[in-house]
mmCIF file of C-alpha atoms in Angstrom:
data_model
loop_
_atom_site.group_PDB
_atom_site.id
_atom_site.type_symbol
_atom_site.label_atom_id
_atom_site.label_comp_id
_atom_site.label_asym_id
_atom_site.label_seq_id
_atom_site.Cartn_x
_atom_site.Cartn_y
_atom_site.Cartn_z
ATOM 1 C CA MET A 593 73.042 -18.114 55.882
ATOM 2 C CA PRO A 594 76.412 -15.644 55.413
ATOM 3 C CA PRO A 595 78.213 -14.501 57.649
ATOM 4 C CA LYS A 596 77.291 -10.210 59.007
ATOM 5 C CA ASN A 597 80.332 -7.850 56.924
ATOM 6 C CA PRO A 598 80.773 -5.239 60.087
ATOM 7 C CA ASN A 599 82.227 -3.866 56.619
ATOM 8 C CA LEU A 600 79.307 -3.432 54.937
ATOM 9 C CA PRO A 601 77.053 0.302 55.469
ATOM 10 C CA PRO A 602 73.096 -0.492 56.096
ATOM 11 C CA ALA A 603 71.025 -1.767 53.102
ATOM 12 C CA ARG A 604 69.147 2.521 51.977
ATOM 13 C CA THR A 605 65.976 2.475 51.360
ATOM 14 C CA TYR A 606 63.744 4.140 48.938
ATOM 15 C CA ASN A 607 60.072 5.749 48.142
ATOM 16 C CA GLN A 608 58.639 5.209 51.913
ATOM 17 C CA ALA A 609 56.643 6.650 54.099
ATOM 18 C CA HIS A 610 58.246 8.423 56.847
ATOM 19 C CA ILE A 611 58.554 6.242 60.484
ATOM 20 C CA PRO A 612 57.870 8.475 63.718
ATOM 21 C CA ARG A 613 61.053 8.537 66.236
ATOM 22 C CA LYS A 614 60.103 9.062 69.770
ATOM 23 C CA TYR A 615 60.510 11.489 71.659
ATOM 24 C CA THR A 616 63.707 11.099 74.167
ATOM 25 C CA PRO A 617 64.625 13.935 76.664
ATOM 26 C CA GLY A 618 68.007 15.841 75.594
ATOM 27 C CA LYS A 619 68.059 13.921 72.297
ATOM 28 C CA ARG A 620 66.942 15.801 69.274
ATOM 29 C CA ARG A 621 64.446 15.102 66.634
ATOM 30 C CA ILE A 622 66.072 16.695 63.591
ATOM 31 C CA SER A 623 64.505 16.922 59.639
ATOM 32 C CA ILE A 624 65.477 17.938 56.540
ATOM 33 C CA TYR A 625 63.597 19.792 53.845
ATOM 34 C CA TRP A 626 64.694 20.945 50.467
ATOM 35 C CA ALA A 627 61.817 22.756 49.178
ATOM 36 C CA TRP A 628 61.940 22.564 46.081
ATOM 37 C CA SER A 629 60.119 20.935 43.332
ATOM 38 C CA TYR A 630 62.266 17.758 42.084
ATOM 39 C CA PRO A 631 60.842 18.134 38.844
ATOM 40 C CA TRP A 632 60.218 20.746 37.843
ATOM 41 C CA GLU A 633 64.383 21.724 38.173
ATOM 42 C CA ALA A 634 64.911 18.719 36.585
ATOM 43 C CA GLN A 635 63.539 18.805 33.429
ATOM 44 C CA CYS A 636 64.070 23.584 33.266
ATOM 45 C CA SER A 637 64.912 23.571 29.537
ATOM 46 C CA LEU A 638 68.370 22.673 28.810
ATOM 47 C CA LEU A 639 67.906 25.509 26.006
ATOM 48 C CA THR A 640 67.467 27.829 28.962
ATOM 49 C CA LEU A 641 71.118 29.816 29.838
ATOM 50 C CA ASP A 642 70.257 31.301 33.261
ATOM 51 C CA ASN A 643 67.316 30.209 36.446
ATOM 52 C CA ARG A 644 68.488 26.695 36.152
ATOM 53 C CA TYR A 645 70.584 23.843 37.253
ATOM 54 C CA SER A 646 74.189 22.455 35.690
ATOM 55 C CA THR A 647 73.355 19.021 34.136
ATOM 56 C CA PHE A 648 76.033 16.641 35.846
ATOM 57 C CA THR A 649 77.835 16.739 32.352
ATOM 58 C CA GLU A 650 78.168 19.803 33.442
ATOM 59 C CA VAL A 651 79.617 19.711 36.150
ATOM 60 C CA ARG A 652 81.626 16.650 35.137
ATOM 61 C CA ARG A 653 83.492 18.546 32.416
ATOM 62 C CA VAL A 654 84.069 21.839 34.692
ATOM 63 C CA LEU A 655 85.302 20.252 37.818
ATOM 64 C CA TRP A 656 87.327 16.663 35.437
ATOM 65 C CA PRO A 657 88.188 14.205 36.269
ATOM 66 C CA ALA A 658 86.810 14.557 39.732
ATOM 67 C CA TYR A 659 84.177 12.107 39.275
ATOM 68 C CA GLU A 660 85.190 10.019 36.432
ATOM 69 C CA THR A 661 84.534 7.239 38.799
ATOM 70 C CA PRO A 662 82.569 4.012 38.146
ATOM 71 C CA GLU A 663 79.309 5.432 40.460
ATOM 72 C CA TYR A 664 79.707 8.357 38.601
ATOM 73 C CA SER A 665 79.327 6.782 34.682
ATOM 74 C CA PRO A 666 75.816 6.683 32.987
ATOM 75 C CA ALA A 667 75.565 3.466 33.679
ATOM 76 C CA GLN A 668 75.162 3.703 37.363
ATOM 77 C CA PHE A 669 74.615 7.745 38.227
ATOM 78 C CA LEU A 670 72.092 10.469 36.491
ATOM 79 C CA GLN A 671 73.739 12.712 34.131
ATOM 80 C CA GLY A 672 71.257 15.500 33.880
ATOM 81 C CA ILE A 673 69.985 18.357 36.077
ATOM 82 C CA ASP A 674 68.888 15.181 38.506
ATOM 83 C CA GLY A 675 71.922 14.053 38.936
ATOM 84 C CA THR A 676 72.965 17.520 39.823
ATOM 85 C CA LEU A 677 70.174 17.689 43.073
ATOM 86 C CA GLU A 678 71.520 14.361 44.276
ATOM 87 C CA LEU A 679 75.012 15.344 44.415
ATOM 88 C CA PHE A 680 73.074 17.735 47.040
ATOM 89 C CA HIS A 681 71.230 15.053 48.175
ATOM 90 C CA ARG A 682 74.378 12.838 48.009
ATOM 91 C CA SER A 683 76.320 16.089 50.333
ATOM 92 C CA ALA A 684 74.058 15.841 52.961
ATOM 93 C CA LEU A 685 75.250 12.446 54.348
ATOM 94 C CA SER A 686 78.230 13.614 56.586
ATOM 95 C CA PHE A 687 75.562 16.013 58.087
ATOM 96 C CA GLN A 688 72.976 13.386 58.332
ATOM 97 C CA THR A 689 75.928 10.972 59.799
ATOM 98 C CA VAL A 690 76.800 13.557 62.103
ATOM 99 C CA ALA A 691 73.850 14.663 63.815
ATOM 100 C CA GLY A 692 72.251 10.906 64.311
ATOM 101 C CA GLU A 693 75.734 10.357 66.282
ATOM 102 C CA ALA A 694 74.920 12.938 68.101
ATOM 103 C CA THR A 695 71.774 12.530 68.805
ATOM 104 C CA GLY A 696 70.640 9.621 68.741
ATOM 105 C CA HIS A 697 68.473 9.632 65.587
ATOM 106 C CA PRO A 698 68.226 9.197 62.695
ATOM 107 C CA VAL A 699 67.946 11.936 60.524
ATOM 108 C CA ALA A 700 64.438 12.376 58.487
ATOM 109 C CA VAL A 701 64.791 13.296 55.233
ATOM 110 C CA PHE A 702 61.552 15.337 53.172
ATOM 111 C CA GLN A 703 60.769 16.606 49.908
ATOM 112 C CA ARG A 704 58.284 19.786 48.908
ATOM 113 C CA ILE A 705 58.112 17.266 45.419
ATOM 114 C CA ASP A 706 59.775 14.538 45.552
ATOM 115 C CA GLN A 707 61.044 12.365 42.474
ATOM 116 C CA ALA A 708 58.125 10.299 41.727
ATOM 117 C CA GLY A 709 55.755 13.408 41.584
ATOM 118 C CA PHE A 710 54.789 13.068 45.834
ATOM 119 C CA THR A 711 53.650 16.578 47.426
ATOM 120 C CA GLN A 712 54.991 16.803 50.865
ATOM 121 C CA PRO A 713 53.992 20.303 52.353
ATOM 122 C CA ILE A 714 55.471 20.683 55.967
ATOM 123 C CA ASP A 715 51.987 20.861 58.179
ATOM 124 C CA GLU A 716 51.861 17.904 61.609
ATOM 125 C CA ARG A 717 53.763 14.997 59.942
ATOM 126 C CA ILE A 718 56.447 16.210 59.713
ATOM 127 C CA LEU A 719 56.895 18.663 62.774
ATOM 128 C CA ALA A 720 54.903 16.472 65.073
ATOM 129 C CA ASP A 721 58.633 14.563 65.324
ATOM 130 C CA THR A 722 60.319 16.913 64.975
ATOM 131 C CA ASP A 723 62.403 19.269 67.439
ATOM 132 C CA THR A 724 64.898 20.904 65.158
ATOM 133 C CA LEU A 725 64.067 21.516 61.066
ATOM 134 C CA LEU A 726 65.920 22.463 57.990
ATOM 135 C CA VAL A 727 64.832 23.753 55.806
ATOM 136 C CA PHE A 728 66.726 23.999 52.716
ATOM 137 C CA GLY A 729 66.216 27.172 49.992
ATOM 138 C CA LEU A 730 67.272 25.301 47.313
ATOM 139 C CA ASP A 731 63.670 26.314 45.203
ATOM 140 C CA SER A 732 64.332 28.871 41.589
ATOM 141 C CA LEU A 733 62.178 31.980 42.302
ATOM 142 C CA SER A 734 60.976 31.002 38.806
ATOM 143 C CA SER A 735 59.300 27.392 40.490
ATOM 144 C CA ASP A 736 56.823 29.771 42.706
ATOM 145 C CA GLN A 737 56.625 27.867 45.440
ATOM 146 C CA ALA A 738 55.768 29.678 48.548
ATOM 147 C CA ALA A 739 54.149 28.187 52.377
ATOM 148 C CA ALA A 740 50.727 27.868 51.898
ATOM 149 C CA PRO A 741 49.054 29.157 54.791
ATOM 150 C CA ALA A 742 48.320 26.618 56.561
ATOM 151 C CA GLU A 743 51.997 25.028 56.605
ATOM 152 C CA ILE A 744 52.055 29.181 57.934
ATOM 153 C CA GLU A 745 49.526 27.987 60.659
ATOM 154 C CA ALA A 746 51.875 25.051 61.076
ATOM 155 C CA ILE A 747 54.479 26.599 61.915
ATOM 156 C CA GLN A 748 53.554 28.888 64.614
ATOM 157 C CA HIS A 749 51.762 26.180 66.146
ATOM 158 C CA TRP A 750 54.537 24.527 66.101
ATOM 159 C CA LEU A 751 57.435 26.863 67.446
ATOM 160 C CA LYS A 752 54.814 27.051 70.644
ATOM 161 C CA ARG A 753 56.631 24.383 72.206
ATOM 162 C CA GLN A 754 58.982 24.714 74.028
ATOM 163 C CA ASP A 755 62.659 23.151 72.537
ATOM 164 C CA THR A 756 61.634 23.532 68.565
ATOM 165 C CA CYS A 757 64.184 25.084 66.385
ATOM 166 C CA ILE A 758 63.103 26.472 63.046
ATOM 167 C CA VAL A 759 66.833 26.842 60.550
ATOM 168 C CA ILE A 760 65.539 28.816 57.186
ATOM 169 C CA ALA A 761 68.371 28.429 54.613
ATOM 170 C CA PRO A 762 67.908 30.061 51.776
ATOM 171 C CA HIS A 763 70.620 30.380 48.639
ATOM 172 C CA HIS A 764 71.572 32.994 46.997
ATOM 173 C CA ASP A 765 70.749 34.808 44.308
ATOM 174 C CA VAL A 766 72.855 36.406 41.786
ATOM 175 C CA GLY A 767 72.092 38.099 38.988
ATOM 176 C CA ASP A 768 69.339 40.070 39.802
ATOM 177 C CA THR A 769 69.351 42.872 37.271
ATOM 178 C CA PRO A 770 68.760 43.473 34.439
ATOM 179 C CA ASP A 771 72.316 45.112 34.287
ATOM 180 C CA TYR A 772 73.916 43.020 31.851
ATOM 181 C CA LYS A 773 77.491 44.787 32.314
ATOM 182 C CA GLN A 774 76.609 43.566 36.964
ATOM 183 C CA ARG A 775 75.512 40.303 36.240
ATOM 184 C CA GLN A 776 78.568 39.793 34.448
ATOM 185 C CA GLU A 777 80.482 41.853 38.114
ATOM 186 C CA GLU A 778 78.391 39.465 40.235
ATOM 187 C CA TYR A 779 80.071 36.243 38.376
ATOM 188 C CA GLU A 780 84.058 36.930 38.250
ATOM 189 C CA HIS A 781 83.348 38.174 41.571
ATOM 190 C CA HIS A 782 81.672 34.079 42.738
ATOM 191 C CA GLY A 783 84.116 32.761 39.725
ATOM 192 C CA ASP A 784 82.239 29.599 39.704
ATOM 193 C CA PRO A 785 81.770 28.778 35.663
ATOM 194 C CA LEU A 786 78.434 26.764 36.688
ATOM 195 C CA VAL A 787 76.803 29.175 37.715
ATOM 196 C CA PRO A 788 75.010 31.237 35.098
ATOM 197 C CA ARG A 789 74.806 35.078 34.876
ATOM 198 C CA GLN A 790 71.710 35.006 36.789
ATOM 199 C CA GLN A 791 70.851 32.171 39.091
ATOM 200 C CA ARG A 792 67.500 33.388 42.382
ATOM 201 C CA PHE A 793 66.282 31.090 44.829
ATOM 202 C CA SER A 794 64.362 31.154 47.667
ATOM 203 C CA GLY A 795 61.568 31.800 46.726
ATOM 204 C CA TYR A 796 59.613 29.445 49.704
ATOM 205 C CA THR A 797 62.047 30.373 52.024
ATOM 206 C CA ARG A 798 60.951 34.041 51.485
ATOM 207 C CA SER A 799 57.356 33.107 52.457
ATOM 208 C CA LEU A 800 58.713 31.817 55.681
ATOM 209 C CA LEU A 801 60.459 34.820 56.405
ATOM 210 C CA GLN A 802 57.407 37.245 55.492
ATOM 211 C CA ALA A 803 54.747 34.986 57.681
ATOM 212 C CA LEU A 804 56.623 34.428 60.885
ATOM 213 C CA ASP A 805 57.749 38.511 59.826
ATOM 214 C CA ILE A 806 61.605 38.348 60.154
ATOM 215 C CA PRO A 807 62.910 41.186 58.506
ATOM 216 C CA VAL A 808 65.541 39.520 57.043
ATOM 217 C CA ILE A 809 66.185 38.420 53.282
ATOM 218 C CA ASN A 810 68.779 36.903 50.887
ATOM 219 C CA GLN A 811 70.918 39.237 48.773
ATOM 220 C CA TRP A 812 73.529 38.597 46.311
ATOM 221 C CA GLY A 813 76.548 35.046 45.587
ATOM 222 C CA LEU A 814 79.236 36.102 47.558
ATOM 223 C CA HIS A 815 82.784 34.403 47.905
ATOM 224 C CA PRO A 816 83.773 34.362 51.056
ATOM 225 C CA ALA A 817 87.829 35.333 51.067
ATOM 226 C CA PHE A 818 91.155 33.252 51.623
ATOM 227 C CA ALA A 819 92.672 32.971 54.763
ATOM 228 C CA PRO A 820 96.474 34.931 53.952
ATOM 229 C CA GLY A 821 98.505 33.415 51.742
ATOM 230 C CA THR A 822 96.689 30.444 51.655
ATOM 231 C CA LYS A 823 93.698 29.168 49.967
ATOM 232 C CA GLU A 824 91.569 28.081 52.802
ATOM 233 C CA ILE A 825 88.189 30.613 54.167
ATOM 234 C CA ALA A 826 88.845 33.049 56.219
ATOM 235 C CA PRO A 827 87.899 33.092 59.688
ATOM 236 C CA LEU A 828 84.729 33.060 60.368
ATOM 237 C CA THR A 829 84.179 37.502 62.427
ATOM 238 C CA SER A 830 81.400 35.923 65.479
ATOM 239 C CA PHE A 831 79.933 37.545 68.467
ATOM 240 C CA HIS A 832 80.896 35.309 71.011
ATOM 241 C CA ASP A 833 79.100 36.785 73.681
ATOM 242 C CA LEU A 834 75.958 37.233 71.835
ATOM 243 C CA ASP A 835 75.523 32.990 71.002
ATOM 244 C CA LYS A 836 73.503 31.971 73.592
ATOM 245 C CA LYS A 837 73.300 29.114 72.375
ATOM 246 C CA GLY A 838 77.528 27.722 71.689
ATOM 247 C CA LEU A 839 76.799 27.129 67.826
ATOM 248 C CA LEU A 840 80.297 28.906 67.367
ATOM 249 C CA LYS A 841 82.656 27.107 70.064
ATOM 250 C CA ASP A 842 85.462 25.865 69.079
ATOM 251 C CA VAL A 843 83.729 26.035 65.229
ATOM 252 C CA PRO A 844 86.560 29.694 63.216
ATOM 253 C CA THR A 845 85.038 28.851 59.579
ATOM 254 C CA PHE A 846 82.459 27.876 57.639
ATOM 255 C CA ASN A 847 82.247 25.902 54.574
ATOM 256 C CA LEU A 848 84.532 28.073 51.231
ATOM 257 C CA HIS A 849 81.370 28.670 48.945
ATOM 258 C CA PRO A 850 81.579 30.414 46.162
ATOM 259 C CA HIS A 851 78.617 32.472 45.858
ATOM 260 C CA LEU A 852 77.433 32.594 49.501
ATOM 261 C CA PRO A 853 74.616 34.443 50.324
ATOM 262 C CA HIS A 854 74.416 38.452 52.132
ATOM 263 C CA TYR A 855 70.871 37.767 54.597
ATOM 264 C CA ALA A 856 70.268 41.450 54.776
ATOM 265 C CA LEU A 857 68.298 43.493 57.764
ATOM 266 C CA ILE A 858 65.576 45.113 56.410
ATOM 267 C CA GLY A 859 62.950 47.135 58.000
ATOM 268 C CA ASP A 860 62.291 49.049 60.760
ATOM 269 C CA ASP A 861 63.136 46.354 63.012
ATOM 270 C CA THR A 862 66.322 44.519 63.474
ATOM 271 C CA LYS A 863 66.451 44.821 67.407
ATOM 272 C CA SER A 864 64.427 41.343 66.913
ATOM 273 C CA VAL A 865 67.534 39.972 64.923
ATOM 274 C CA GLN A 866 70.727 38.676 66.426
ATOM 275 C CA VAL A 867 73.648 38.990 64.049
ATOM 276 C CA LEU A 868 76.192 36.070 65.292
ATOM 277 C CA ALA A 869 79.348 35.020 62.466
ATOM 278 C CA ARG A 870 79.954 37.472 59.168
ATOM 279 C CA GLN A 871 82.044 36.451 57.584
ATOM 280 C CA PRO A 872 84.728 38.539 55.020
ATOM 281 C CA ILE A 873 84.540 39.513 51.844
ATOM 282 C CA ASN A 874 86.726 38.584 48.296
ATOM 283 C CA LEU A 875 88.141 41.463 48.204
ATOM 284 C CA GLN A 876 90.555 41.056 45.218
ATOM 285 C CA ARG A 877 87.441 40.124 43.116
ATOM 286 C CA PRO A 878 85.056 43.970 42.595
ATOM 287 C CA HIS A 879 81.055 43.253 43.273
ATOM 288 C CA PRO A 880 78.965 45.771 44.381
ATOM 289 C CA PHE A 881 78.430 45.038 47.776
ATOM 290 C CA THR A 882 81.434 45.884 48.432
ATOM 291 C CA ALA A 883 81.950 48.695 46.399
ATOM 292 C CA ALA A 884 78.514 50.084 48.668
ATOM 293 C CA GLY A 885 81.607 49.818 50.902
ATOM 294 C CA ASN A 886 81.375 46.374 52.586
ATOM 295 C CA THR A 887 83.893 43.972 53.569
ATOM 296 C CA GLU A 888 82.133 40.987 55.847
ATOM 297 C CA PHE A 889 78.618 39.817 55.291
ATOM 298 C CA ASN A 890 75.827 38.530 57.568
ATOM 299 C CA CYS A 891 75.821 34.670 57.221
ATOM 300 C CA LEU A 892 74.284 33.106 61.252
ATOM 301 C CA LEU A 893 71.680 34.937 62.432
ATOM 302 C CA TRP A 894 69.109 34.500 65.698
ATOM 303 C CA LEU A 895 65.938 34.890 66.620
ATOM 304 C CA PRO A 896 65.432 34.105 70.175
ATOM 305 C CA PRO A 897 61.757 32.890 71.317
ATOM 306 C CA ALA A 898 59.842 36.397 71.217
ATOM 307 C CA GLY A 899 56.183 36.772 72.955
ATOM 308 C CA GLN A 900 54.222 33.236 71.971
ATOM 309 C CA ARG A 901 56.893 31.863 69.886
ATOM 310 C CA ALA A 902 59.222 29.980 72.365
ATOM 311 C CA GLY A 903 61.103 28.253 69.775
ATOM 312 C CA ASP A 904 64.538 29.302 68.803
ATOM 313 C CA ILE A 905 65.367 30.997 64.730
ATOM 314 C CA LEU A 906 67.837 30.582 62.560
ATOM 315 C CA MET A 907 69.397 31.514 59.049
ATOM 316 C CA VAL A 908 72.322 30.399 57.869
ATOM 317 C CA ASP A 909 72.831 28.762 53.824
ATOM 318 C CA SER A 910 71.809 25.088 53.231
ATOM 319 C CA THR A 911 75.319 24.797 51.558
ATOM 320 C CA HIS A 912 76.861 24.530 55.361
ATOM 321 C CA PHE A 913 75.131 21.609 55.310
ATOM 322 C CA THR A 914 76.792 19.135 52.701
ATOM 323 C CA THR A 915 80.167 18.895 51.760
ATOM 324 C CA LEU A 916 80.239 19.298 47.911
ATOM 325 C CA PHE A 917 82.596 22.219 48.701
ATOM 326 C CA GLY A 918 84.179 20.147 51.438
ATOM 327 C CA GLY A 919 83.903 19.389 55.275
ATOM 328 C CA THR A 920 86.134 20.114 58.317
ATOM 329 C CA ASP A 921 86.671 19.842 60.781
ATOM 330 C CA SER A 922 85.566 23.254 61.847
ATOM 331 C CA LEU A 923 82.135 22.803 60.078
ATOM 332 C CA ARG A 924 81.146 19.327 61.608
ATOM 333 C CA GLN A 925 81.820 20.984 64.645
ATOM 334 C CA PHE A 926 79.128 23.271 63.956
ATOM 335 C CA TRP A 927 76.974 19.748 62.803
ATOM 336 C CA ARG A 928 77.371 19.574 66.797
ATOM 337 C CA ASN A 929 77.050 21.756 68.392
ATOM 338 C CA LEU A 930 73.614 22.200 66.336
ATOM 339 C CA ALA A 931 72.527 18.923 66.846
ATOM 340 C CA ARG A 932 73.671 19.204 71.321
ATOM 341 C CA MET A 933 71.438 22.933 70.760
ATOM 342 C CA GLN A 934 69.582 23.188 74.493
#
C-alpha cells in the first residue's frame, strides 16, 4: 500500500444511511435539513419565468468567468437547475467544517426529498442524535412543502429536551403582488439578474412557524446597505443586552446576500420573540418596504425557552450558513458561536 498523502481530503460518501452520533456533554450534534423536494425544484420547466431556480448554465453566463474552471465543466458538473442546487450543498461545506471542528461531531445533512427520490421527514431518526437542527427553507412555495402533524409532534417533543435548539430559516419572498410595477421595483432593488420578478420560498418553514405559534413571517428580498465608501456589507444593528447566548459576540456582520428576508413580527404576541439584530437596508435603491419608512430589517430572532419548551428557537436566513455570497471571519465566528451555544 502506498504511503498516505496528508494533503488529500477525506473520501466522499453518498447515498448511505445516517450513522447516529453519540452524545458528548457540552458538544452539540448539529444537523441540516433542506426542506425541499430536490426533484421538484430540479425539474421545473425552463419555459417558466418565475418561481424557479436558475440553471447552472444561467449562473455561469451571469457570473462569467467565475465558474469557467474544469470542476464546473459539463464533463464534471450538472448544468441544469440541479447544478444550482448542488452549489448550495457545496457552499455549506465551510459551515460544516467549522461546526465539526467546534463540536467534535460531523454535521449530518438531510433532504426532505433527495436526488434519489427518498423522502425523509423530520422524525426521531433525525432528532434522536441532534442537539441543534437547522431547517433551511429554500423550497419554492409552489412545491407545497409543509410539515405533517407527526413531524410537528416530534419537534415539539424534542424541544422539551434540555439544550436543544431549532434554527428555522425561511428565505426571501420576492414579488408577492400582482402589480408588475412593484415586482420590477423589487427586482431593481435587489439587483440580482438570476432572481426572477417573483420568487417565493419557504412553505415548509412557514408551516413550522404556524404550528409552533411563532408570530413571525418572512417577507421581501432586501438588499443590505454598504459600509460607507465600500462595497462591503454595513454592520449589523445588534442588541447585545438581549443576546444571552452570545451569538453575536465578535460578529459585526453577516453575509452580503442581495435579497434577504425581513422576519416580520405579526399579531399581538410579540413579547415572546427577541429581535437580536437588524440589518441596514440599501436606501439608494427604492423599495416598498423603505418607502413605508423602514431603514432596517429583522435578521436574527430568538425565542428563549418558555412553558414546556426547554429548547431555544432561532430565526436567521439560510444563506448565512453558505459561502455563495462570501465567507468572512465574522460569519465564521457566528458559526462557532452557534455551534458552542450553551
